[in-house]
Coordinates of C-alpha atoms in Angstrom, one line a residue:
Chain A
X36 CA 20.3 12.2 9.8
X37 CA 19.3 8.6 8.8
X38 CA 19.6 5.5 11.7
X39 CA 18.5 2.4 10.1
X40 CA 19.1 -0.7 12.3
X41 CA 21.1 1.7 14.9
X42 CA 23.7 2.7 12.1
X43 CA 23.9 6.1 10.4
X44 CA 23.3 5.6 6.8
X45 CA 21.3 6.6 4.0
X46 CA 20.4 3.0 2.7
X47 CA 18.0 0.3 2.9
X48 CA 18.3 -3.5 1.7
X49 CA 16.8 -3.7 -1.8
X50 CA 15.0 -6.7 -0.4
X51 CA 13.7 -5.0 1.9
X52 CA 9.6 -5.8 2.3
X53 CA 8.5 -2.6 3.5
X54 CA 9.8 -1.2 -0.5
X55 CA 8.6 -4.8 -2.0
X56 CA 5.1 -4.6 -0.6
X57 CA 4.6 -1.6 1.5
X58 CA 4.8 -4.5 4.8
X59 CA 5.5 -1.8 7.6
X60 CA 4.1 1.0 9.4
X61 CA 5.5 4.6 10.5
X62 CA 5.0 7.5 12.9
X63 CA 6.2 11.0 12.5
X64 CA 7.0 13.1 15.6
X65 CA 7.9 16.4 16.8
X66 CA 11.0 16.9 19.4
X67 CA 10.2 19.0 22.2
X68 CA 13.3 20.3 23.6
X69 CA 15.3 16.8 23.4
X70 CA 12.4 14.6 23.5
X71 CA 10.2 13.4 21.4
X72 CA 6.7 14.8 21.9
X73 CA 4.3 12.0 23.0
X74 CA 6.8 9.5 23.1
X75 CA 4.7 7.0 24.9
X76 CA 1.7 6.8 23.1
X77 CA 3.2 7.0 19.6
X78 CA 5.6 4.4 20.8
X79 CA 2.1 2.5 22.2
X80 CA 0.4 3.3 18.9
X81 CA 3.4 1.7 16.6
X82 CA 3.3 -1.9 19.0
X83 CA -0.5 -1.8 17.8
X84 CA 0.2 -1.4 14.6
X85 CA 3.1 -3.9 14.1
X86 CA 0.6 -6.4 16.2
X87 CA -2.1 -6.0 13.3
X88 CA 0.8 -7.0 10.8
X89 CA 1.9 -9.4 12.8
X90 CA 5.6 -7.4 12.9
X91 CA 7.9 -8.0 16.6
X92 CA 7.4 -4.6 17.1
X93 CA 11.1 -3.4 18.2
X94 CA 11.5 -2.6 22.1
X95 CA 10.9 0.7 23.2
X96 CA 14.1 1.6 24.7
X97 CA 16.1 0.9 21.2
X98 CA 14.3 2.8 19.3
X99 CA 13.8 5.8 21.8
X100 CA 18.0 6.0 22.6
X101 CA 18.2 5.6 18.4
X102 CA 16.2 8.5 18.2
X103 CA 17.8 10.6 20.9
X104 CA 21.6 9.6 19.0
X105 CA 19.5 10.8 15.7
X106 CA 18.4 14.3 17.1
X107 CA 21.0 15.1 19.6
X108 CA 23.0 14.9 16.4
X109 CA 21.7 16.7 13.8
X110 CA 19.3 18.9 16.1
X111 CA 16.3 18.4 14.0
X112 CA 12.6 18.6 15.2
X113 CA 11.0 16.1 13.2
X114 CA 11.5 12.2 13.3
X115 CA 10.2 9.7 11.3
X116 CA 10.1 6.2 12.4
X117 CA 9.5 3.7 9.9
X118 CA 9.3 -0.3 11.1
X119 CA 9.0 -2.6 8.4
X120 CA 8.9 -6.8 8.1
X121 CA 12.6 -6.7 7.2
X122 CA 14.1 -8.3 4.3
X123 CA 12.9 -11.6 2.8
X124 CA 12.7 -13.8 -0.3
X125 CA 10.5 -12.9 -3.1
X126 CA 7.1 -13.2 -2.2
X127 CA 3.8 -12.4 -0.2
X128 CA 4.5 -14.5 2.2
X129 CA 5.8 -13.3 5.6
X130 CA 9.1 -15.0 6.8
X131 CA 8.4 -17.0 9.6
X132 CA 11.0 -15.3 11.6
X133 CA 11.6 -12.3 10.7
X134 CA 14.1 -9.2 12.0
X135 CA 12.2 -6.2 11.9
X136 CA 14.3 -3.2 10.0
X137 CA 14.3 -0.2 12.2
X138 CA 14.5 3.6 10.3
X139 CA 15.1 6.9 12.0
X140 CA 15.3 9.6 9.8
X141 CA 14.6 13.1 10.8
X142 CA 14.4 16.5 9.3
X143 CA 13.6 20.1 10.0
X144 CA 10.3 21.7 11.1
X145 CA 7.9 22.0 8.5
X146 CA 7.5 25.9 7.6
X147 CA 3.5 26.1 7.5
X148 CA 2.4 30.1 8.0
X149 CA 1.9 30.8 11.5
X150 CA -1.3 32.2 10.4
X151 CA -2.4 28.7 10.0
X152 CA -2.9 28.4 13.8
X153 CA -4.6 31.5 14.0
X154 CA -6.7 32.5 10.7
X155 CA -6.9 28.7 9.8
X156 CA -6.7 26.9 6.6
X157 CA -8.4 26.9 3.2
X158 CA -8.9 23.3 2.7
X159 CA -9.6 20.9 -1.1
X160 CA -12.0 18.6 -1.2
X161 CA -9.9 15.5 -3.5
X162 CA -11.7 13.5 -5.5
X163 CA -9.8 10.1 -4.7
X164 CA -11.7 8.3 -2.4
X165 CA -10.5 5.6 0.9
X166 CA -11.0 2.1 0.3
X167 CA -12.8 0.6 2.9
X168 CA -10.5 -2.2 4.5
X169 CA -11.6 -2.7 7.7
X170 CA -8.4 -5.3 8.8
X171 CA -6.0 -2.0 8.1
X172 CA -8.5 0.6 9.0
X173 CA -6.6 3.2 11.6
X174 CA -3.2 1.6 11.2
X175 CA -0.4 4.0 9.8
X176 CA 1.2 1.4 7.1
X177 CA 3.4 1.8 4.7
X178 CA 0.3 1.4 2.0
X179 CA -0.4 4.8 1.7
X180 CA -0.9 5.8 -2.1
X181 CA -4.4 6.4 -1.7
X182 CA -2.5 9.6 0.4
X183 CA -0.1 10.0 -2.8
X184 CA -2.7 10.5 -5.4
X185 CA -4.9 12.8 -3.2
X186 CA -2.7 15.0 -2.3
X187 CA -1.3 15.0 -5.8
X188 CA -4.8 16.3 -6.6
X189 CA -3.7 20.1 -6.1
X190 CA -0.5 22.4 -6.5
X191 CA -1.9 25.9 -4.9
X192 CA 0.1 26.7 -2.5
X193 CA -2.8 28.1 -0.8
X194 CA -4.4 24.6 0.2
X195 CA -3.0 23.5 3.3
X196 CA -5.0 20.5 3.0
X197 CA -7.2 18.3 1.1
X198 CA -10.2 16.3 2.7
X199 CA -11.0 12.5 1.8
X200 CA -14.1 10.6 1.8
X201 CA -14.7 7.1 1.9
X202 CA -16.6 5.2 -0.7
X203 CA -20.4 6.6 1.0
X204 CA -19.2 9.8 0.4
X205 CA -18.5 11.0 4.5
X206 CA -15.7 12.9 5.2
X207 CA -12.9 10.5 7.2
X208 CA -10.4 13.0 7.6
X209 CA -7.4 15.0 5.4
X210 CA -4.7 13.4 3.6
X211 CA -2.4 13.3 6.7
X212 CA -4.3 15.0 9.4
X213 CA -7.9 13.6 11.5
X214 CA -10.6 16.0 11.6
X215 CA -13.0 17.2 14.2
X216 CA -15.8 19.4 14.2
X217 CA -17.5 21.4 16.4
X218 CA -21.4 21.3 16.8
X219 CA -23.2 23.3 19.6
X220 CA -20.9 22.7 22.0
X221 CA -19.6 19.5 21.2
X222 CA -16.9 18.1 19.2
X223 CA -17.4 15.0 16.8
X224 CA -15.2 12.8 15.0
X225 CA -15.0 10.3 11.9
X226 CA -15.0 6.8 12.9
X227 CA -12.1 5.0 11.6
X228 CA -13.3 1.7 11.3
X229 CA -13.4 0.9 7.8
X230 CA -10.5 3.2 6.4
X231 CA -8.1 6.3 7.6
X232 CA -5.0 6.6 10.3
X233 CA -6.0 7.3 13.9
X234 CA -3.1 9.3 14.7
X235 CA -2.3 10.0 18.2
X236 CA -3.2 13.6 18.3
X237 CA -6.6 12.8 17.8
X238 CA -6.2 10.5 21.3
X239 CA -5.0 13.4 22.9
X240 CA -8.0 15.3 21.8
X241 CA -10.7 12.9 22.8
X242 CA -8.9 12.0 26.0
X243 CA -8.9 16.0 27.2
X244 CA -12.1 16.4 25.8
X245 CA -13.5 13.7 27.9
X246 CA -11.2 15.1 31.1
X247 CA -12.9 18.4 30.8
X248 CA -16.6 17.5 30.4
X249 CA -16.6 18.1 26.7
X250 CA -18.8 15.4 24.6
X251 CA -16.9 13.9 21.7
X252 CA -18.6 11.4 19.8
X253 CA -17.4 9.3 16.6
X254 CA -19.7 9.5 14.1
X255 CA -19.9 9.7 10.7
X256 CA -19.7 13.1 8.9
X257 CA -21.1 13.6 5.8
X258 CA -19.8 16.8 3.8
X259 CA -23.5 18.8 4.8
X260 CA -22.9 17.8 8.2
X261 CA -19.1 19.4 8.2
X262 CA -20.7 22.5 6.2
X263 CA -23.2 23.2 8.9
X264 CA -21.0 22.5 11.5
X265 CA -20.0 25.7 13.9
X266 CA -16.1 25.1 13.1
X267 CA -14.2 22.1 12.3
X268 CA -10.3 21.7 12.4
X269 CA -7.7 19.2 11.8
X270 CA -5.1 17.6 13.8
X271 CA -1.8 15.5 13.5
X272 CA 1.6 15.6 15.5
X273 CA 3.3 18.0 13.4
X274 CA 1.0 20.7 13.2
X275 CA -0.9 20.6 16.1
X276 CA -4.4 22.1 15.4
X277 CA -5.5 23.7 12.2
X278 CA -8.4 25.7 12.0
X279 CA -10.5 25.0 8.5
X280 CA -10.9 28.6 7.3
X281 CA -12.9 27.8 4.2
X282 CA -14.2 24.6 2.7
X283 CA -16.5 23.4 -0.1
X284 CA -17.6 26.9 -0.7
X285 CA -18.0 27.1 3.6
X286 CA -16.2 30.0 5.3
X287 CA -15.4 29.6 9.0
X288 CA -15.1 32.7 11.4
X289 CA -11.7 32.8 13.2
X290 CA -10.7 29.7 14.7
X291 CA -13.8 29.4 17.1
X292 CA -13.4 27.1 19.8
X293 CA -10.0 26.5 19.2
X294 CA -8.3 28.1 22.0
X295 CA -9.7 25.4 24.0
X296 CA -8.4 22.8 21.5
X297 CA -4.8 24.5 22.0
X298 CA -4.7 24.2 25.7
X299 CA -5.3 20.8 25.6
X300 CA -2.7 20.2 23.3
X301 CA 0.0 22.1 25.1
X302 CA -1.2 20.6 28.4
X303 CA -1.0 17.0 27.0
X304 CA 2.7 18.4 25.7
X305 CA 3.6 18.3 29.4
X306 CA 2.5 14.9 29.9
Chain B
X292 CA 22.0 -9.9 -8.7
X293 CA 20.5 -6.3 -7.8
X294 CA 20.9 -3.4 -10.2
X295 CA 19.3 -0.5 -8.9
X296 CA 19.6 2.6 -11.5
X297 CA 21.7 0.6 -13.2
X298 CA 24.7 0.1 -10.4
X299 CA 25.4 -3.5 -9.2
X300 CA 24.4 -2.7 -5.4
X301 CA 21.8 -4.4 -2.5
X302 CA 21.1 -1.2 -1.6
X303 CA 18.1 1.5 -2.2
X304 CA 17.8 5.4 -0.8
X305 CA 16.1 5.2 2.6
X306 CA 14.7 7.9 1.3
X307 CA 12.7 6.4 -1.3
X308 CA 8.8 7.1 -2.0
X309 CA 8.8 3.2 -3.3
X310 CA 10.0 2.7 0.9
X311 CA 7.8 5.9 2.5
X312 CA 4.5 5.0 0.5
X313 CA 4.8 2.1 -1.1
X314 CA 4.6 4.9 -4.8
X315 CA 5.7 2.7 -7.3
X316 CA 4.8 -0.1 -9.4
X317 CA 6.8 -3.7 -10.3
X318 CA 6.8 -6.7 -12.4
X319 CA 7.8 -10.1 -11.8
X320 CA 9.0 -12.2 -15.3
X321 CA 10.6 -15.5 -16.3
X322 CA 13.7 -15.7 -18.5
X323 CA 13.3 -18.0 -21.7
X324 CA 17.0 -18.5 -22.6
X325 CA 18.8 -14.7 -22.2
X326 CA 15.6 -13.3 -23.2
X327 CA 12.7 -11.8 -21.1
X328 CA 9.4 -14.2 -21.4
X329 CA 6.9 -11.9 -23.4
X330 CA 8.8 -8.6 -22.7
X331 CA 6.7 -6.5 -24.8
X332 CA 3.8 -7.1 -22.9
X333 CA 5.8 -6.9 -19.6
X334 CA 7.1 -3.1 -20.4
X335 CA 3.9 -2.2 -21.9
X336 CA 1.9 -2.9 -18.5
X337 CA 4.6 -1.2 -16.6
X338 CA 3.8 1.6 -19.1
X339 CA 0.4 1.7 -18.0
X340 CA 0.7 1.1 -14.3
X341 CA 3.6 3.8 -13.7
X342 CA 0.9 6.2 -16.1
X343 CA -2.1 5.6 -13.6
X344 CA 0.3 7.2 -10.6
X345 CA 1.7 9.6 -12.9
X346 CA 5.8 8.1 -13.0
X347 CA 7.7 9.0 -15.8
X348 CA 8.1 5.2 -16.9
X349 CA 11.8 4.5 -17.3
X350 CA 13.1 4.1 -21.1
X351 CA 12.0 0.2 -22.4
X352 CA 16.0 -0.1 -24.2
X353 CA 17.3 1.3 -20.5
X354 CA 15.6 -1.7 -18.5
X355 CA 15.9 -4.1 -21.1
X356 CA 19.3 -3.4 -21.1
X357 CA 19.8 -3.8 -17.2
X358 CA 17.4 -7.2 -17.0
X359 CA 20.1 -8.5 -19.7
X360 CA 23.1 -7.6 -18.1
X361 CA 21.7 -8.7 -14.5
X362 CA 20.8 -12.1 -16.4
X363 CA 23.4 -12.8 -17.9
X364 CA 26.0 -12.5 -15.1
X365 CA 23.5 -14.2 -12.7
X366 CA 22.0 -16.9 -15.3
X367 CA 19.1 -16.3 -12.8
X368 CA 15.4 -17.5 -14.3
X369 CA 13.3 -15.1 -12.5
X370 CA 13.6 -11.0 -12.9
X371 CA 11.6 -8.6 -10.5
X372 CA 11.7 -5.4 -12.3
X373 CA 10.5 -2.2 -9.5
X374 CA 10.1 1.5 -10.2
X375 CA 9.3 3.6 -7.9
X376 CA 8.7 7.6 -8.1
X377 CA 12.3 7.9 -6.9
X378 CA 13.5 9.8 -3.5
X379 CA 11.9 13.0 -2.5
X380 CA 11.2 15.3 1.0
X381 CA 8.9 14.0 3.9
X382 CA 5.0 14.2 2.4
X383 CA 3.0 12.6 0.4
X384 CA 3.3 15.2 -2.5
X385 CA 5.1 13.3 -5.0
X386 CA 8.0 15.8 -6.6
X387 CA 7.1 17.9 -9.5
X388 CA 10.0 16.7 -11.5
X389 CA 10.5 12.6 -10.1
X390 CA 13.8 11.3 -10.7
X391 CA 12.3 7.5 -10.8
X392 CA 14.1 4.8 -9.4
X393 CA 14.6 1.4 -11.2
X394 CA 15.3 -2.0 -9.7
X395 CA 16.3 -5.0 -10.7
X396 CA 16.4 -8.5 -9.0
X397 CA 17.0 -11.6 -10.2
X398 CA 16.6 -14.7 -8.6
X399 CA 15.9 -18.7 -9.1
X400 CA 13.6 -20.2 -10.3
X401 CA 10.1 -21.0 -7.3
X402 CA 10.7 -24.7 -7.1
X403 CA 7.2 -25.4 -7.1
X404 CA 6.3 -29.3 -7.6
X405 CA 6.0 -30.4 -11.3
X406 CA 2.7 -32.1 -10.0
X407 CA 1.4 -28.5 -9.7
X408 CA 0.7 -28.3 -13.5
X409 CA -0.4 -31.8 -14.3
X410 CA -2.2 -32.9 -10.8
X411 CA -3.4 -29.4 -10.1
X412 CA -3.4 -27.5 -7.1
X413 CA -5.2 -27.7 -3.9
X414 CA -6.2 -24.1 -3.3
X415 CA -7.2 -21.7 0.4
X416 CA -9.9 -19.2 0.7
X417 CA -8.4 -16.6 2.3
X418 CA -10.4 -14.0 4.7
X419 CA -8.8 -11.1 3.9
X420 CA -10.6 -9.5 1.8
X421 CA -9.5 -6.5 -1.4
X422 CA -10.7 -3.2 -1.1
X423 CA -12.8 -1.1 -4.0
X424 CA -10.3 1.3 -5.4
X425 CA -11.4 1.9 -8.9
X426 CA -8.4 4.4 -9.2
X427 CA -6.0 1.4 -8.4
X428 CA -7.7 -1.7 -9.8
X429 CA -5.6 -3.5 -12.1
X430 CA -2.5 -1.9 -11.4
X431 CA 0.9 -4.0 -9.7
X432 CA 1.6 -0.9 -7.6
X433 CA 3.8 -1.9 -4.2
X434 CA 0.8 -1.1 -1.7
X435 CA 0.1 -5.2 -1.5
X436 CA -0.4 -5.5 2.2
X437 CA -4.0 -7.0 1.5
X438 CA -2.0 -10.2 -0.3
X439 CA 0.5 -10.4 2.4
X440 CA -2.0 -10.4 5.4
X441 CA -3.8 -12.8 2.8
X442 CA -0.8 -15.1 2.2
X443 CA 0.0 -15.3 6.2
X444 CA -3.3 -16.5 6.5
X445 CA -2.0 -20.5 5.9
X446 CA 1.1 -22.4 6.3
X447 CA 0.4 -26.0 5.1
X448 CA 2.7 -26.2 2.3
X449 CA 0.3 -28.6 0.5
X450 CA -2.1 -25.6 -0.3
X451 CA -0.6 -23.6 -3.2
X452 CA -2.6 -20.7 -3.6
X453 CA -5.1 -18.9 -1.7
X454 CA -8.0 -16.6 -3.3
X455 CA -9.3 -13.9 -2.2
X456 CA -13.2 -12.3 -2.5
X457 CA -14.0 -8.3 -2.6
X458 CA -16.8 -7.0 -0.6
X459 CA -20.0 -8.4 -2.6
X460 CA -18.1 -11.8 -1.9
X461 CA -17.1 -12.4 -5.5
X462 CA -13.9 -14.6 -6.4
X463 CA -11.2 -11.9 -7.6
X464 CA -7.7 -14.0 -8.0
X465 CA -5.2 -15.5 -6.2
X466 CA -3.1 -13.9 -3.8
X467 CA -0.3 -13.9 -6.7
X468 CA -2.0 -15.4 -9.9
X469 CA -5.4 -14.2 -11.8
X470 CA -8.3 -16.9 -12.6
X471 CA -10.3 -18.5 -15.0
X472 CA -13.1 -20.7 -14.7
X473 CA -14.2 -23.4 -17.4
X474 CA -17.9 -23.7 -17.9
X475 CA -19.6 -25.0 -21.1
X476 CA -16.7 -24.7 -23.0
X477 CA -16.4 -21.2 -22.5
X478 CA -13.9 -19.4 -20.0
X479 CA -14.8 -17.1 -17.8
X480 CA -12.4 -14.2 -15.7
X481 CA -13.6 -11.9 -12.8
X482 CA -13.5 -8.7 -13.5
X483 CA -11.0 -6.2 -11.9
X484 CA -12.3 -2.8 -12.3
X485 CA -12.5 -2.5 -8.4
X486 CA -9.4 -4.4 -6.9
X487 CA -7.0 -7.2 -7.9
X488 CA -3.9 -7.1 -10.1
X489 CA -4.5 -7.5 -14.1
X490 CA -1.7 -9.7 -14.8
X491 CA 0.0 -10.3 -18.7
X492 CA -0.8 -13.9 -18.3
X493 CA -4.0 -13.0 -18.2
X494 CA -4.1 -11.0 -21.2
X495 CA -1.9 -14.2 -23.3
X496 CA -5.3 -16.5 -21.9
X497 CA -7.8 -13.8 -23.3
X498 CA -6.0 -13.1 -26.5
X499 CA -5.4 -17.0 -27.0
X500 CA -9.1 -17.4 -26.4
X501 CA -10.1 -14.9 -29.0
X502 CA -7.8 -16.2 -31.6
X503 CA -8.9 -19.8 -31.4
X504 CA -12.6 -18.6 -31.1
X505 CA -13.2 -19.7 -27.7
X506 CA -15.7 -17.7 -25.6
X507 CA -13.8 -15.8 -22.6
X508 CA -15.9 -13.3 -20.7
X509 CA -14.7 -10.9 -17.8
X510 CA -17.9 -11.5 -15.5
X511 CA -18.7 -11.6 -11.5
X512 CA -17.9 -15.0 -10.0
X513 CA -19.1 -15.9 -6.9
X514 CA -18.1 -18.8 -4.4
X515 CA -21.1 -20.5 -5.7
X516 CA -20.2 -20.2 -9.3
X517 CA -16.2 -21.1 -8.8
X518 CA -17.8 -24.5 -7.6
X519 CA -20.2 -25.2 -9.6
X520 CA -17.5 -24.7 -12.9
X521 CA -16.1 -27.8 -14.9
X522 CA -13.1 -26.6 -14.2
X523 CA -10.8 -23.5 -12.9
X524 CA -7.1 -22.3 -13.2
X525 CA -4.8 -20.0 -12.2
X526 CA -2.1 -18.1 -14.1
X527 CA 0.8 -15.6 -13.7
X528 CA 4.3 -15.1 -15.9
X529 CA 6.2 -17.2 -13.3
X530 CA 4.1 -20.6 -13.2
X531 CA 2.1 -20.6 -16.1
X532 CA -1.3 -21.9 -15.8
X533 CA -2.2 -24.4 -12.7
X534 CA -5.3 -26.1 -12.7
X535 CA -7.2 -26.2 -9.3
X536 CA -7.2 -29.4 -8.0
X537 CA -9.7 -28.8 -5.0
X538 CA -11.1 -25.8 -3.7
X539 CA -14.1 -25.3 -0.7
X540 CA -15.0 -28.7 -0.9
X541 CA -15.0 -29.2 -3.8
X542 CA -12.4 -31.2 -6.2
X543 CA -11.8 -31.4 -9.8
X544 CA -10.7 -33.8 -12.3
X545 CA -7.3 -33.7 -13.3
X546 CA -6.5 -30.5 -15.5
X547 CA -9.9 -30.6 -17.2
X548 CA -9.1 -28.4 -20.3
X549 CA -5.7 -27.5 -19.4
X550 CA -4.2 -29.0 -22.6
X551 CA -5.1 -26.4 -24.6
X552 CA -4.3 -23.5 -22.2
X553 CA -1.2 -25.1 -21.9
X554 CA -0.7 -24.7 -25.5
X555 CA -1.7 -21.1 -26.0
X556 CA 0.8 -19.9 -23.5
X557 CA 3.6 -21.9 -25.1
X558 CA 2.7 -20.5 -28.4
X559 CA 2.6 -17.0 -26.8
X560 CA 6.0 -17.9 -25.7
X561 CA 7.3 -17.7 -28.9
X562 CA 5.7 -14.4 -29.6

């Protein structure tokens, strides 16, 4: 089921800046029961994201009752909301006034093994690198071949994931998950101030690890430090909480620490 | 006049990676009577641009045809030619077998003042800056949100052009057109083995130089260096070559040089 601009369709203006120059940004969500999972803060997330474009981001309650037409219609779990700058002339420059396109498409589930939640996943380590660009840095825009080429990097079905590293070589997270590890006790993140997409399940994360007395600092993770790490596992609002299994030659015992990491999860779900 | 796959439409699959990811690459030419300015050239770079991300490039006699048959009903002056990987499932992993898609738009010719090419142009230094993506550099791919954040960055029409620096700081191009600098009698180009767009304009200026046995180097220029020239242009297939008029402070005789540029790319226009 594709909404775009309210109407059910399957098309997109030619013109359309977000295909001319990738001038747009996106969220994908799950549905739980007939709402959208984290509706707030991925709606929260995409109004700071249009701000750093400079896109009217559209108003909440439009796009959250052209979502609930989408899915109480076809029934899917899985929405993707895509905003872009809206048509223009040819041209980098934005229009001054511009009408923001609106796309709702959804689609089933993803069918990852169960056993990815509880053995974990064997993850690559790509070879294509983030550009550091510290004005996009943590926005989820439409610019994302970086994300294309990496995860066109491998074909084994066996790879849940690949990793990326910025241009000094740390680890910033997987091609469309953010990445925690777990070191005596405490969790630590990449900082993603220069490149990568701080996706909203990696708020959720910080925010309960902070509620429950749990240290979670943001610091830069080089790939010795995620080898020596006690676990590490990767998050995004589809799949919840991976497990890494194995890594760089690393193999991880069963999913330690991660029960924790699910409870917050499904008590943030409530929220 | 919009042709996509070869269907007179305004239309594109929401669907599409060149929409999703910005995965896909395009070109922007002038008609010289019904023909394509320097078509060769054109198809050859989107050859090479759609090999770097791995698109089956579309046949040349299949676009050709469509940029003639969207010409010649429109009489339009300017072609925007866009492939992209074509439509494909939620995910970054690009299809085994793409099914590219081909765009075609046609427009008028930018009405930029005539005074442009004789008087030169008074040119912005942007703050956005281009990210190091070796993998990328060069290429016309549809990520270009650094040159739209760029281009927003000014709104007095009497500034044609801004330029942008990479990370050391160094003078890559304009936010649409590539750069030369005059000094000695030599010219000199920035590099783009890290960021910026390698335009066929470009290439006509360094082939032109070589031919007529004037010294053209690809080497770092720096704020300091752009000033300090006897002279700078800028060039892409739509304007030609501008001189810069004025620049950081600093202005320029008129056109210094620009005679025989001028000359090389008409001559190239008969090629």
């Amino acid at each position: 089921m594709i909404f775009v601009n309210g109407v059910v369709t399957d098309h997109v203006a030619a013109t359309d800046r977000g295909l001319a120059y990738g001038d747009g940004v996106f969220r994908t969500l799950r549905m739980q029961g007939d709402r959208p999972r984290w509706w707030a803060r991925h709606y929260r997330k995409l109004e700071t994201d249009c701000a750093v474009l400079g896109i009217p981001c559209p108003p909440e309650a439009i796009l959250s009752e052209e979502v609930e037409r989408a899915t109480a219609r076809s029934r899917d779990e899985v929405v993707k909301i895509i905003v872009t700058r809206g048509t223009g002339p040819r041209g980098y420059a934005p229009p001054r006034q511009p009408s923001p396109t609106r796309i709702i498409l959804t689609g089933p589930a993803p069918d990852y093994p169960e056993a990815y939640h509880q053995q974990g996943v064997a993850v690559f380590m790509c070879r294509t690198r983030l550009a550091s660009q510290p004005l996009l840095a943590g926005v989820k825009h439409l610019n994302r071949l970086e994300n294309v080429l990496a995860r066109a990097e491998w074909d084994d079905p066996a790879i849940a994931e690949g990793l990326m590293l910025d241009e000094d070589g740390n680890v910033v997270g997987g091609t469309m998950t953010n990445l925690f590890l777990l070191e005596r006790g405490a969790l630590v993140t990449p900082p993603l101030t220069r490149c990568g997409v701080a996706g909203v399940t990696r708020d959720v994360v910080k925010e309960a690890a902070a509620k429950h007395g749990m240290i979670c600092r943001e610091e830069p993770v080089s790939r010795a430090r995620l080898i020596e790490a006690d676990g590490a596992f990767l998050v995004n609002s589809l799949v919840g909480a991976w497990p890494i299994r194995s890594c760089a030659g690393r193999d991880w015992e069963n999913g330690i620490g991660m029960t924790r990491v699910r409870e917050w999860l499904d008590e943030a779900e409530l929220a």
